[in-house]
Coordinates of C-alpha atoms in Angstrom, one line a residue:
Chain M
X1 CA 33.8 -166.8 -62.8
X2 CA 35.3 -163.8 -60.5
X3 CA 35.0 -164.4 -57.0
X4 CA 30.9 -163.6 -55.9
X5 CA 30.9 -160.1 -54.4
X6 CA 28.4 -161.7 -52.2
X7 CA 27.4 -166.0 -51.6
X8 CA 24.2 -167.9 -50.2
X9 CA 25.7 -170.8 -48.8
X10 CA 22.9 -173.8 -48.5
X11 CA 20.7 -171.1 -46.3
X12 CA 17.6 -171.2 -44.8
X13 CA 15.5 -168.7 -42.8
X14 CA 12.9 -169.2 -39.9
X15 CA 10.9 -166.5 -39.7
X16 CA 8.5 -167.4 -36.5
X17 CA 9.4 -171.2 -36.6
X18 CA 8.2 -171.3 -39.9
X19 CA 11.0 -171.9 -42.6
X20 CA 10.5 -168.6 -45.3
X21 CA 14.1 -170.2 -47.1
X22 CA 15.3 -173.6 -47.3
X23 CA 19.2 -174.3 -48.6
X24 CA 19.6 -171.6 -50.9
X25 CA 23.3 -171.4 -52.6
X26 CA 23.4 -168.7 -54.9
X27 CA 26.8 -166.7 -56.2
X28 CA 26.5 -163.0 -57.4
X29 CA 29.7 -162.5 -59.8
X30 CA 30.8 -158.6 -60.0
X31 CA 28.9 -156.7 -62.0
X32 CA 26.3 -158.9 -62.9
X33 CA 22.3 -158.3 -63.0
X34 CA 20.4 -161.0 -60.8
X35 CA 16.8 -160.6 -60.7
X36 CA 15.0 -163.0 -58.4
X37 CA 10.6 -163.1 -60.2
X38 CA 8.6 -165.2 -57.5
X39 CA 5.3 -165.4 -56.4
X40 CA 4.1 -163.8 -53.1
X41 CA 5.6 -164.7 -50.3
X42 CA 8.0 -167.1 -51.7
X43 CA 11.0 -165.3 -49.3
X44 CA 12.4 -162.8 -52.4
X45 CA 12.7 -160.3 -50.1
X46 CA 13.0 -162.3 -47.0
X47 CA 16.5 -163.4 -48.9
X48 CA 18.3 -159.8 -49.6
X49 CA 17.5 -158.9 -46.2
X50 CA 19.5 -161.9 -45.3
X51 CA 21.7 -160.2 -47.3
X52 CA 22.4 -157.2 -45.9
X53 CA 22.5 -158.7 -42.0
X54 CA 18.8 -157.5 -40.9
X55 CA 17.7 -161.8 -40.0
X56 CA 20.6 -164.6 -38.6
X57 CA 20.7 -167.4 -40.5
X58 CA 19.1 -170.3 -39.2
X59 CA 21.8 -172.5 -40.8
X60 CA 23.9 -171.7 -43.7
X61 CA 25.7 -168.8 -44.1
X62 CA 26.4 -165.7 -46.4
X63 CA 29.8 -164.9 -47.6
X64 CA 30.7 -161.0 -47.9
X65 CA 33.7 -160.3 -50.2
X66 CA 36.2 -158.2 -47.8
X67 CA 35.4 -154.9 -47.0
X68 CA 31.8 -154.7 -49.6
X69 CA 30.1 -152.4 -49.4
X70 CA 26.2 -152.6 -50.4
X71 CA 23.6 -150.1 -51.2
X72 CA 20.1 -151.0 -50.8
X73 CA 17.0 -150.0 -51.4
X74 CA 13.8 -151.7 -49.1
X75 CA 10.5 -152.5 -50.6
X76 CA 8.6 -149.8 -48.5
X77 CA 10.1 -147.0 -46.7
X78 CA 6.8 -145.1 -45.0
X79 CA 7.9 -142.1 -43.8
X80 CA 5.4 -140.6 -40.9
X81 CA 4.4 -137.5 -41.7
X82 CA 5.0 -136.5 -38.4
X83 CA 9.0 -135.9 -39.5
X84 CA 10.4 -133.5 -41.3
X85 CA 13.6 -134.1 -43.1
X86 CA 14.7 -133.1 -46.3
X87 CA 16.3 -134.9 -49.4
X88 CA 19.8 -134.3 -48.5
X89 CA 19.5 -134.8 -44.7
X90 CA 18.3 -138.3 -45.9
X91 CA 20.9 -138.7 -47.5
X92 CA 23.5 -138.0 -44.4
X93 CA 21.6 -141.0 -42.3
X94 CA 23.5 -142.0 -40.1
X95 CA 26.7 -141.0 -41.3
X96 CA 27.0 -136.8 -42.6
X97 CA 27.9 -136.8 -46.4
X98 CA 30.2 -133.7 -48.2
X99 CA 27.1 -131.9 -49.9
X100 CA 29.0 -132.8 -53.6
X101 CA 28.8 -136.6 -53.2
X102 CA 25.4 -135.4 -52.2
X103 CA 24.8 -133.9 -55.6
X104 CA 26.3 -137.0 -57.4
X105 CA 24.5 -139.8 -56.0
X106 CA 21.3 -137.4 -56.8
X107 CA 22.8 -136.7 -60.3
X108 CA 23.4 -140.2 -61.1
X109 CA 20.2 -141.5 -59.7
X110 CA 18.2 -138.6 -62.3
X111 CA 17.4 -136.1 -59.5
X112 CA 19.8 -133.4 -59.6
X113 CA 17.7 -130.8 -58.0
X114 CA 16.0 -132.2 -55.3
X115 CA 18.3 -132.0 -52.3
X116 CA 16.1 -129.6 -49.9
X117 CA 12.8 -131.2 -50.8
X118 CA 11.1 -131.9 -47.6
X119 CA 10.7 -136.1 -48.7
X120 CA 6.9 -136.3 -47.7
X121 CA 6.3 -134.3 -50.6
X122 CA 8.2 -136.0 -53.0
X123 CA 6.4 -138.1 -56.0
X124 CA 6.3 -141.6 -56.0
X125 CA 8.9 -141.6 -58.9
X126 CA 10.8 -139.0 -57.3
X127 CA 11.0 -141.0 -54.2
X128 CA 12.4 -144.7 -54.9
X129 CA 15.8 -142.3 -57.0
X130 CA 16.2 -140.6 -54.1
X131 CA 16.3 -144.4 -52.3
X132 CA 18.3 -145.2 -55.2
X133 CA 20.5 -141.9 -54.3
X134 CA 21.2 -143.2 -51.0
X135 CA 22.0 -146.6 -52.4
X136 CA 24.6 -145.0 -54.4
X137 CA 25.9 -142.9 -52.1
X138 CA 29.5 -144.7 -51.1
X139 CA 29.6 -145.9 -54.5
X140 CA 28.7 -149.7 -53.6
X141 CA 30.0 -152.7 -55.5
X142 CA 27.0 -154.2 -54.9
X143 CA 23.1 -152.6 -55.7
X144 CA 20.3 -154.8 -53.7
X145 CA 17.1 -153.5 -55.0
X146 CA 13.3 -154.8 -53.2
X147 CA 10.6 -153.8 -55.6
X148 CA 12.1 -151.0 -56.2
X149 CA 9.4 -150.0 -58.4
X150 CA 6.6 -151.0 -56.6
X151 CA 4.0 -147.9 -57.5
X152 CA 5.4 -146.3 -60.1
X153 CA 3.3 -146.7 -63.6
X154 CA 4.5 -148.8 -65.9
X155 CA 6.9 -145.8 -68.4
X156 CA 8.2 -144.5 -64.3
X157 CA 9.2 -148.6 -64.4
X158 CA 11.4 -148.4 -66.8
X159 CA 12.3 -145.2 -66.8
X160 CA 13.7 -146.4 -62.9
X161 CA 15.1 -149.6 -64.7
X162 CA 17.4 -148.0 -67.5
X163 CA 18.4 -145.3 -64.2
X164 CA 19.6 -148.5 -62.7
X165 CA 21.3 -149.8 -66.2
X166 CA 23.6 -146.6 -66.1
X167 CA 24.3 -146.7 -62.3
X168 CA 26.0 -150.4 -63.3
X169 CA 27.8 -149.0 -66.6
X170 CA 29.1 -146.4 -64.1
X171 CA 29.8 -147.8 -61.2
X172 CA 30.7 -151.3 -62.0
X173 CA 28.4 -152.5 -59.6
X174 CA 26.9 -155.7 -59.6
X175 CA 23.1 -156.2 -59.2
X176 CA 20.2 -158.1 -57.4
X177 CA 17.0 -157.5 -57.5
X178 CA 13.2 -158.5 -56.9
X179 CA 10.6 -157.5 -59.3
X180 CA 7.1 -158.6 -60.8
X181 CA 7.9 -156.9 -63.9
X182 CA 8.4 -159.7 -65.5
X183 CA 8.4 -157.6 -69.1
X184 CA 11.1 -155.9 -67.9
X185 CA 13.4 -157.7 -65.9
X186 CA 13.6 -160.7 -68.2
X187 CA 15.4 -158.5 -70.9
X188 CA 17.5 -157.2 -68.8
X189 CA 19.0 -159.4 -66.8
X190 CA 22.0 -161.5 -66.6
X191 CA 20.7 -164.5 -64.8
X192 CA 17.0 -164.8 -63.3
X193 CA 16.1 -166.6 -60.5
X194 CA 12.7 -168.3 -59.6
X195 CA 12.7 -168.3 -56.3
X196 CA 9.6 -170.0 -54.4
X197 CA 10.6 -170.6 -50.5
X198 CA 13.9 -172.3 -52.1
X199 CA 15.5 -171.3 -56.0
X200 CA 13.4 -173.2 -58.0
X201 CA 15.4 -172.7 -61.4
X202 CA 17.9 -170.6 -62.6
X203 CA 19.9 -169.4 -65.6
X204 CA 19.5 -166.7 -68.0
X205 CA 15.9 -165.3 -68.9
X206 CA 16.1 -167.2 -72.2
X207 CA 16.4 -170.6 -69.8
X208 CA 14.2 -169.6 -67.0
X209 CA 11.3 -168.5 -69.2
X210 CA 11.8 -172.2 -71.0
X211 CA 11.8 -173.6 -67.3
X212 CA 8.9 -176.2 -66.4
X213 CA 8.8 -174.4 -62.8
X214 CA 8.9 -171.2 -64.4
X215 CA 5.9 -172.1 -66.4
X216 CA 4.4 -173.8 -63.5
X217 CA 4.8 -169.9 -61.3
X218 CA 3.8 -167.6 -64.3
X219 CA 2.0 -169.9 -67.2
X220 CA 3.4 -169.4 -70.3
X221 CA 1.5 -166.1 -71.2
X222 CA 5.0 -164.0 -70.3
X223 CA 7.3 -166.1 -72.5
X224 CA 6.4 -163.1 -75.0
X225 CA 7.1 -160.0 -72.6
X226 CA 10.9 -160.4 -74.1
X227 CA 9.4 -159.5 -77.5
X228 CA 7.8 -156.8 -76.1
X229 CA 10.5 -155.1 -74.1
X230 CA 12.4 -153.4 -77.3
X231 CA 10.0 -151.7 -79.5
X232 CA 9.6 -148.5 -81.0
X233 CA 8.0 -145.3 -79.6
X234 CA 7.3 -141.9 -81.2
X235 CA 5.3 -140.0 -79.5
X236 CA 5.9 -137.1 -77.4
X237 CA 6.4 -136.6 -73.7
X238 CA 5.8 -132.9 -72.5
X239 CA 9.5 -132.9 -70.1
X240 CA 13.1 -132.4 -70.0
X241 CA 14.8 -135.0 -70.4
X242 CA 16.5 -134.1 -73.3
X243 CA 17.1 -137.4 -75.8
X244 CA 15.7 -138.2 -78.8
X245 CA 12.0 -140.4 -78.5
X246 CA 12.0 -142.2 -81.8
X247 CA 14.8 -144.7 -80.9
X248 CA 14.6 -147.3 -79.5
X249 CA 14.9 -147.6 -76.4
X250 CA 13.3 -147.8 -72.9
X251 CA 11.3 -144.9 -71.7
X252 CA 12.8 -142.5 -69.7
X253 CA 10.2 -139.6 -67.7
X254 CA 11.1 -136.3 -65.6
X255 CA 9.3 -136.9 -62.4
X256 CA 7.1 -133.9 -61.8
Chain V
X1 CA 17.8 -118.5 -4.2
X2 CA 17.0 -122.1 -4.9
X3 CA 15.0 -121.6 -1.4
X4 CA 12.2 -120.5 -2.8
X5 CA 10.2 -122.7 -3.9
X6 CA 8.7 -121.4 -7.3
X7 CA 12.1 -121.1 -8.3
X8 CA 12.9 -125.0 -7.9
X9 CA 9.0 -125.4 -9.7
X10 CA 10.5 -123.6 -12.6
X11 CA 14.0 -125.7 -12.4
X12 CA 11.6 -128.4 -12.2
X13 CA 9.8 -128.1 -14.9
X14 CA 12.5 -126.7 -17.1
X15 CA 14.3 -130.4 -17.0
X16 CA 11.8 -132.2 -17.8
X17 CA 11.0 -130.3 -20.5
X18 CA 14.0 -129.7 -22.3
X19 CA 14.7 -133.8 -22.2
X20 CA 11.0 -135.1 -23.0
X21 CA 11.5 -132.7 -25.5
X22 CA 13.0 -134.4 -28.1
X23 CA 12.2 -138.4 -26.5
X24 CA 9.2 -136.8 -27.5
X25 CA 9.3 -136.9 -31.1
X26 CA 10.6 -140.2 -31.4
X27 CA 8.0 -141.0 -29.8
X28 CA 5.9 -139.0 -32.3
X29 CA 7.8 -139.9 -35.1
X30 CA 7.2 -144.2 -34.4
X31 CA 3.5 -143.3 -32.8
X32 CA 4.6 -144.8 -29.4
X33 CA 2.9 -142.1 -28.1
X34 CA 0.6 -144.6 -26.3
X35 CA 3.6 -147.4 -25.6
X36 CA 4.7 -144.0 -23.2
X37 CA 1.4 -143.9 -21.6
X38 CA 2.0 -147.3 -20.5
X39 CA 5.7 -146.6 -19.4
X40 CA 4.5 -143.7 -17.0
X41 CA 1.1 -146.2 -15.6
X42 CA 3.9 -148.6 -14.6
X43 CA 5.4 -146.0 -12.7
X44 CA 2.5 -146.5 -10.4
X45 CA 3.6 -150.4 -9.9
X46 CA 7.0 -149.0 -9.6
X47 CA 6.2 -146.5 -6.4
X48 CA 3.6 -149.6 -4.8
X49 CA 7.1 -151.4 -5.1
X50 CA 9.9 -149.1 -3.9
X51 CA 7.4 -148.5 -1.1
X52 CA 7.1 -152.5 -0.3
X53 CA 10.7 -152.9 0.2
X54 CA 11.7 -149.3 1.4
X55 CA 13.9 -149.1 -1.6
X56 CA 14.3 -146.2 -3.4
X57 CA 11.7 -144.6 -5.9
X58 CA 14.1 -143.6 -8.9
X59 CA 15.1 -147.5 -9.8
X60 CA 12.0 -149.1 -8.7
X61 CA 10.3 -147.0 -11.1
X62 CA 12.9 -147.7 -14.3
X63 CA 12.9 -150.6 -13.7
X64 CA 9.1 -151.2 -13.8
X65 CA 8.7 -149.5 -17.2
X66 CA 11.4 -151.6 -18.7
X67 CA 9.2 -154.7 -17.0
X68 CA 6.2 -153.1 -19.1
X69 CA 8.4 -152.8 -22.1
X70 CA 9.6 -156.4 -22.1
X71 CA 6.0 -157.8 -21.3
X72 CA 4.5 -155.9 -24.4
X73 CA 7.2 -156.9 -26.6
X74 CA 6.6 -160.6 -25.5
X75 CA 2.7 -160.1 -25.9
X76 CA 3.4 -158.7 -29.3
X77 CA 5.9 -162.4 -30.1
X78 CA 2.5 -164.1 -29.1
X79 CA 0.3 -162.5 -31.9
X80 CA -1.5 -160.0 -30.4
X81 CA -1.8 -155.9 -31.9
X82 CA 0.5 -153.5 -30.4
X83 CA -2.6 -151.3 -28.8
X84 CA -4.4 -154.2 -27.4
X85 CA -0.8 -155.7 -25.8
X86 CA -0.4 -152.4 -24.8
X87 CA -4.2 -151.5 -23.4
X88 CA -4.0 -154.8 -21.2
X89 CA -0.6 -154.0 -20.2
X90 CA -1.0 -150.6 -19.7
X91 CA -4.2 -150.8 -17.3
X92 CA -3.3 -154.1 -15.7
X93 CA -0.3 -151.7 -14.2
X94 CA -1.7 -148.9 -12.8
X95 CA -4.9 -150.8 -11.5
X96 CA -2.0 -153.1 -9.7
X97 CA -0.2 -150.6 -9.0
X98 CA -3.2 -148.8 -6.9
X99 CA -3.9 -151.8 -5.1
X100 CA -0.8 -152.8 -3.6
X101 CA -0.1 -149.0 -2.6
X102 CA -3.2 -149.0 -0.8
X103 CA -2.5 -152.8 0.6
X104 CA 0.3 -150.8 2.1
X105 CA -1.4 -149.6 5.2
X106 CA 1.2 -148.6 6.9
X107 CA 2.3 -146.0 4.8
X108 CA 0.4 -143.3 4.1
X109 CA 0.7 -141.5 0.7
X110 CA -0.2 -138.7 -0.8
X111 CA -2.2 -140.8 -4.7
X112 CA -2.8 -137.7 -6.4
X113 CA 0.5 -136.4 -5.9
X114 CA 1.8 -139.4 -7.9
X115 CA -1.2 -139.5 -10.5
X116 CA -1.2 -135.7 -11.2
X117 CA 2.4 -134.1 -9.7
X118 CA 3.2 -131.7 -6.9
X119 CA 5.6 -129.4 -8.6
X120 CA 6.0 -127.1 -6.1
X121 CA 7.2 -129.4 -3.4
X122 CA 9.6 -129.5 -5.1
X123 CA 13.1 -130.5 -2.6
X124 CA 16.3 -129.8 -3.8
X125 CA 17.1 -133.2 -3.8
X126 CA 14.2 -133.9 -6.0
X127 CA 15.5 -131.1 -8.6
X128 CA 19.3 -132.8 -8.5
X129 CA 17.6 -136.4 -10.1
X130 CA 15.2 -134.5 -12.6
X131 CA 18.0 -132.4 -14.2
X132 CA 20.2 -135.5 -13.6
X133 CA 18.1 -137.8 -15.3
X134 CA 17.2 -135.2 -18.0
X135 CA 21.0 -134.5 -18.4
X136 CA 20.9 -138.9 -19.7
X137 CA 18.6 -138.3 -21.2
X138 CA 18.8 -135.9 -23.2
X139 CA 22.7 -137.0 -23.8
X140 CA 21.7 -140.3 -24.8
X141 CA 19.2 -139.0 -27.0
X142 CA 21.5 -136.2 -28.6
X143 CA 25.3 -138.8 -28.4
X144 CA 22.7 -141.5 -31.0
X145 CA 21.0 -139.4 -32.5
X146 CA 21.4 -140.0 -36.5
X147 CA 21.6 -144.1 -35.8
X148 CA 17.8 -143.6 -33.9
X149 CA 16.6 -141.4 -37.1
X150 CA 17.7 -143.7 -39.3
X151 CA 15.8 -147.3 -37.4
X152 CA 13.0 -145.1 -36.9
X153 CA 13.0 -144.0 -40.9
X154 CA 13.1 -147.3 -41.5
X155 CA 15.0 -151.1 -39.7
X156 CA 16.1 -152.3 -42.9
X157 CA 17.8 -149.5 -43.9
X158 CA 20.1 -149.3 -40.9
X159 CA 20.7 -152.2 -41.2
X160 CA 22.2 -152.0 -44.4
X161 CA 24.0 -148.9 -42.8
X162 CA 25.5 -151.2 -40.4
X163 CA 23.3 -149.9 -37.8
X164 CA 21.2 -152.6 -35.1
X165 CA 17.7 -151.4 -35.3
X166 CA 17.2 -153.3 -31.5
X167 CA 19.6 -151.5 -30.1
X168 CA 18.6 -148.3 -31.0
X169 CA 14.5 -149.5 -29.8
X170 CA 16.3 -150.3 -26.5
X171 CA 17.7 -147.1 -26.1
X172 CA 14.6 -145.6 -26.8
X173 CA 12.6 -148.4 -24.0
X174 CA 15.2 -146.8 -21.1
X175 CA 14.9 -143.4 -22.0
X176 CA 12.0 -143.2 -21.8
X177 CA 11.5 -145.5 -18.1
X178 CA 13.9 -142.5 -17.6
X179 CA 12.5 -139.4 -18.2
X180 CA 8.6 -141.5 -16.7
X181 CA 10.8 -141.5 -13.6
X182 CA 12.2 -137.8 -13.4
X183 CA 8.9 -136.9 -14.8
X184 CA 6.5 -138.2 -11.8
X185 CA 7.3 -135.4 -9.5
X186 CA 6.1 -132.7 -12.5
X187 CA 3.5 -133.6 -14.2
X188 CA 2.2 -136.9 -12.5
X189 CA 1.8 -140.7 -13.7
X190 CA -1.2 -139.8 -15.1
X191 CA 0.2 -136.4 -17.8
X192 CA 3.5 -137.6 -18.8
X193 CA 2.4 -138.8 -22.4
X194 CA 1.5 -135.4 -22.7
X195 CA 4.7 -133.6 -22.3
X196 CA 6.2 -135.9 -24.4
X197 CA 3.8 -136.0 -26.9
X198 CA 1.6 -132.3 -27.2
X199 CA 5.4 -129.9 -27.8
X200 CA 6.4 -132.5 -29.9
X201 CA 3.3 -131.9 -32.2
X202 CA 3.3 -128.2 -31.8
X203 CA 6.5 -127.9 -33.0
X204 CA 6.0 -130.1 -36.1
X205 CA 4.7 -127.2 -38.2
X206 CA 7.3 -125.3 -37.7
X207 CA 9.7 -127.7 -38.2
X208 CA 11.5 -128.4 -41.5
X209 CA 14.7 -130.5 -40.3
X210 CA 14.1 -133.9 -37.3
X211 CA 16.9 -131.7 -35.1
X212 CA 14.7 -128.0 -35.9
X213 CA 11.6 -130.1 -34.5
X214 CA 13.4 -131.2 -31.3
X215 CA 14.9 -128.0 -30.5
X216 CA 11.7 -126.7 -31.2
X217 CA 9.7 -129.5 -28.8
X218 CA 12.4 -128.8 -26.0
X219 CA 11.4 -125.1 -26.6
X220 CA 7.7 -125.1 -26.4
X221 CA 8.2 -128.0 -23.4
X222 CA 10.2 -125.3 -21.1
X223 CA 8.1 -122.8 -22.0
X224 CA 4.5 -124.7 -21.0
X225 CA 6.1 -125.0 -18.5
X226 CA 7.2 -121.6 -16.5
X227 CA 3.5 -120.5 -18.4
X228 CA 2.0 -122.7 -16.5
X229 CA 3.5 -122.7 -13.3
X230 CA 2.6 -118.7 -13.4
X231 CA -0.7 -119.7 -14.7
X232 CA -0.7 -121.8 -11.5
X233 CA 0.1 -119.2 -9.7
X234 CA -2.4 -116.3 -11.1
X235 CA -5.1 -118.4 -11.0
X236 CA -5.0 -120.8 -8.0
X237 CA -4.9 -124.1 -10.3
X238 CA -3.0 -127.2 -10.3
X239 CA 0.8 -127.1 -11.9
X240 CA 1.0 -130.3 -14.3
X241 CA -2.7 -129.7 -15.8
X242 CA -2.0 -126.3 -16.3
X243 CA 1.3 -127.1 -17.6
X244 CA 0.0 -129.4 -20.3
X245 CA -2.8 -127.0 -21.2
X246 CA -0.3 -124.2 -22.0
X247 CA 0.9 -126.6 -24.0
X248 CA -1.8 -127.7 -25.4
X249 CA -2.6 -124.0 -26.5
X250 CA 0.4 -124.1 -28.2
X251 CA -0.2 -126.7 -30.3
X252 CA -3.3 -125.1 -31.4
X253 CA -1.7 -121.5 -31.7
X254 CA 0.9 -123.8 -34.5
X255 CA -1.5 -125.6 -35.9
X256 CA -3.9 -122.7 -37.1
X257 CA -0.5 -120.9 -37.7
X258 CA 0.5 -123.6 -40.7
X259 CA -3.1 -123.4 -41.6
X260 CA -3.2 -120.2 -42.2
X261 CA -0.2 -119.8 -44.1
X262 CA -1.2 -122.7 -46.0
X263 CA -4.5 -121.3 -47.2
X264 CA -3.2 -118.3 -48.8

């Protein structure tokens, strides 16, 4: 394996005196897609927040590759309605970015026309894509996504994952994401970590789906999700995404 | 020129408004309105402290405000909701301050002046304190503007961008304490929060960017101070409350104007 972009060694996190994560050891290789699954309260978001440095380790450590650029998409971002801010201003925080860089990031995230819109006027899907654009602004080597498709419907989140895959191919960045969309996740990942306060099991999606620890948490029903992931569909979309809808692929919708 | 008390009053009002406008935007965005109120109430305790120790009032008020912020943070850490923590601390500080002032039997203190301000009695040295403190707060807010803004949007995003959101919170708490300390003379303890919140809220419907809103809040605050003073002079009404009334009026006007534009 190449030198990891980021790694946790025996990482434990305590929040309010309670151990939320215990003894996590993980290394993420360049370009790898690692997905973290696990029940609510299993410490998935905590793990990502520890990786960006928002939570200090109680023991163990986080090792970053020197000069590592991280793009982070938080779980939820509620912008107060009293705060007027345009998309391009939002991208220029805390450091101002040149307009062409912002435009390129927005295009990469699939929302090229939103620069002058108010953040509070965006739809859920557009909002998440703007967050993705923000995360890829500095061409990160590591993209961290915390349930980035929360609040999106199924076609919306499938399209979003498709976008992430394109971004990864574009930038060659590693991706670590937390997700509840087991269907998509299990097929789109190189490696799956099943987490419940510690790492229950890990491996390729096939290995994890068969692992008794995974089945104990999620049941056996999701095994079939792998088969569901790739499918045919030929209905039409009233959007302008401009590609053939008959082929085998994931959905892509232009958000309106 | 500074010999005229009306000129001094106008300069004092405008000075406080210019500093409290941009800071007030953060108070509104972060939903800290009640926190501003609590800081202001703590000022009464600071005044009592200063009188008891014959210490200068300004640092005592800032200290009381910072102690208030720490106490609220401590209570939050023990599982109390923000509004409960603030409700307990704000009113405790106000009540304890009033009791402490009354115990200082040898001090004749015009309590009304502290509660509602005494802008017409602003001296040259008061003016220096107000503009000095105001410039400090305004400078701090502008210098850390982007950091404060990203920390306000989302603490984790700030972390990921290399900005410590806790530091931003500390800056805001300190700035709030200074604004309260310099605004006491102008609008009094009970109406300081109004000077923070109302101009910012009034500027909201007119703004498309955070910077525009901060500028608008400073402008509306400044104009309210001048118009309020003029109104107080014209109708012989108390100056501090008159300033707040004008600010409230501009809030109503901008909100209605926005409603009309949207309704079309």
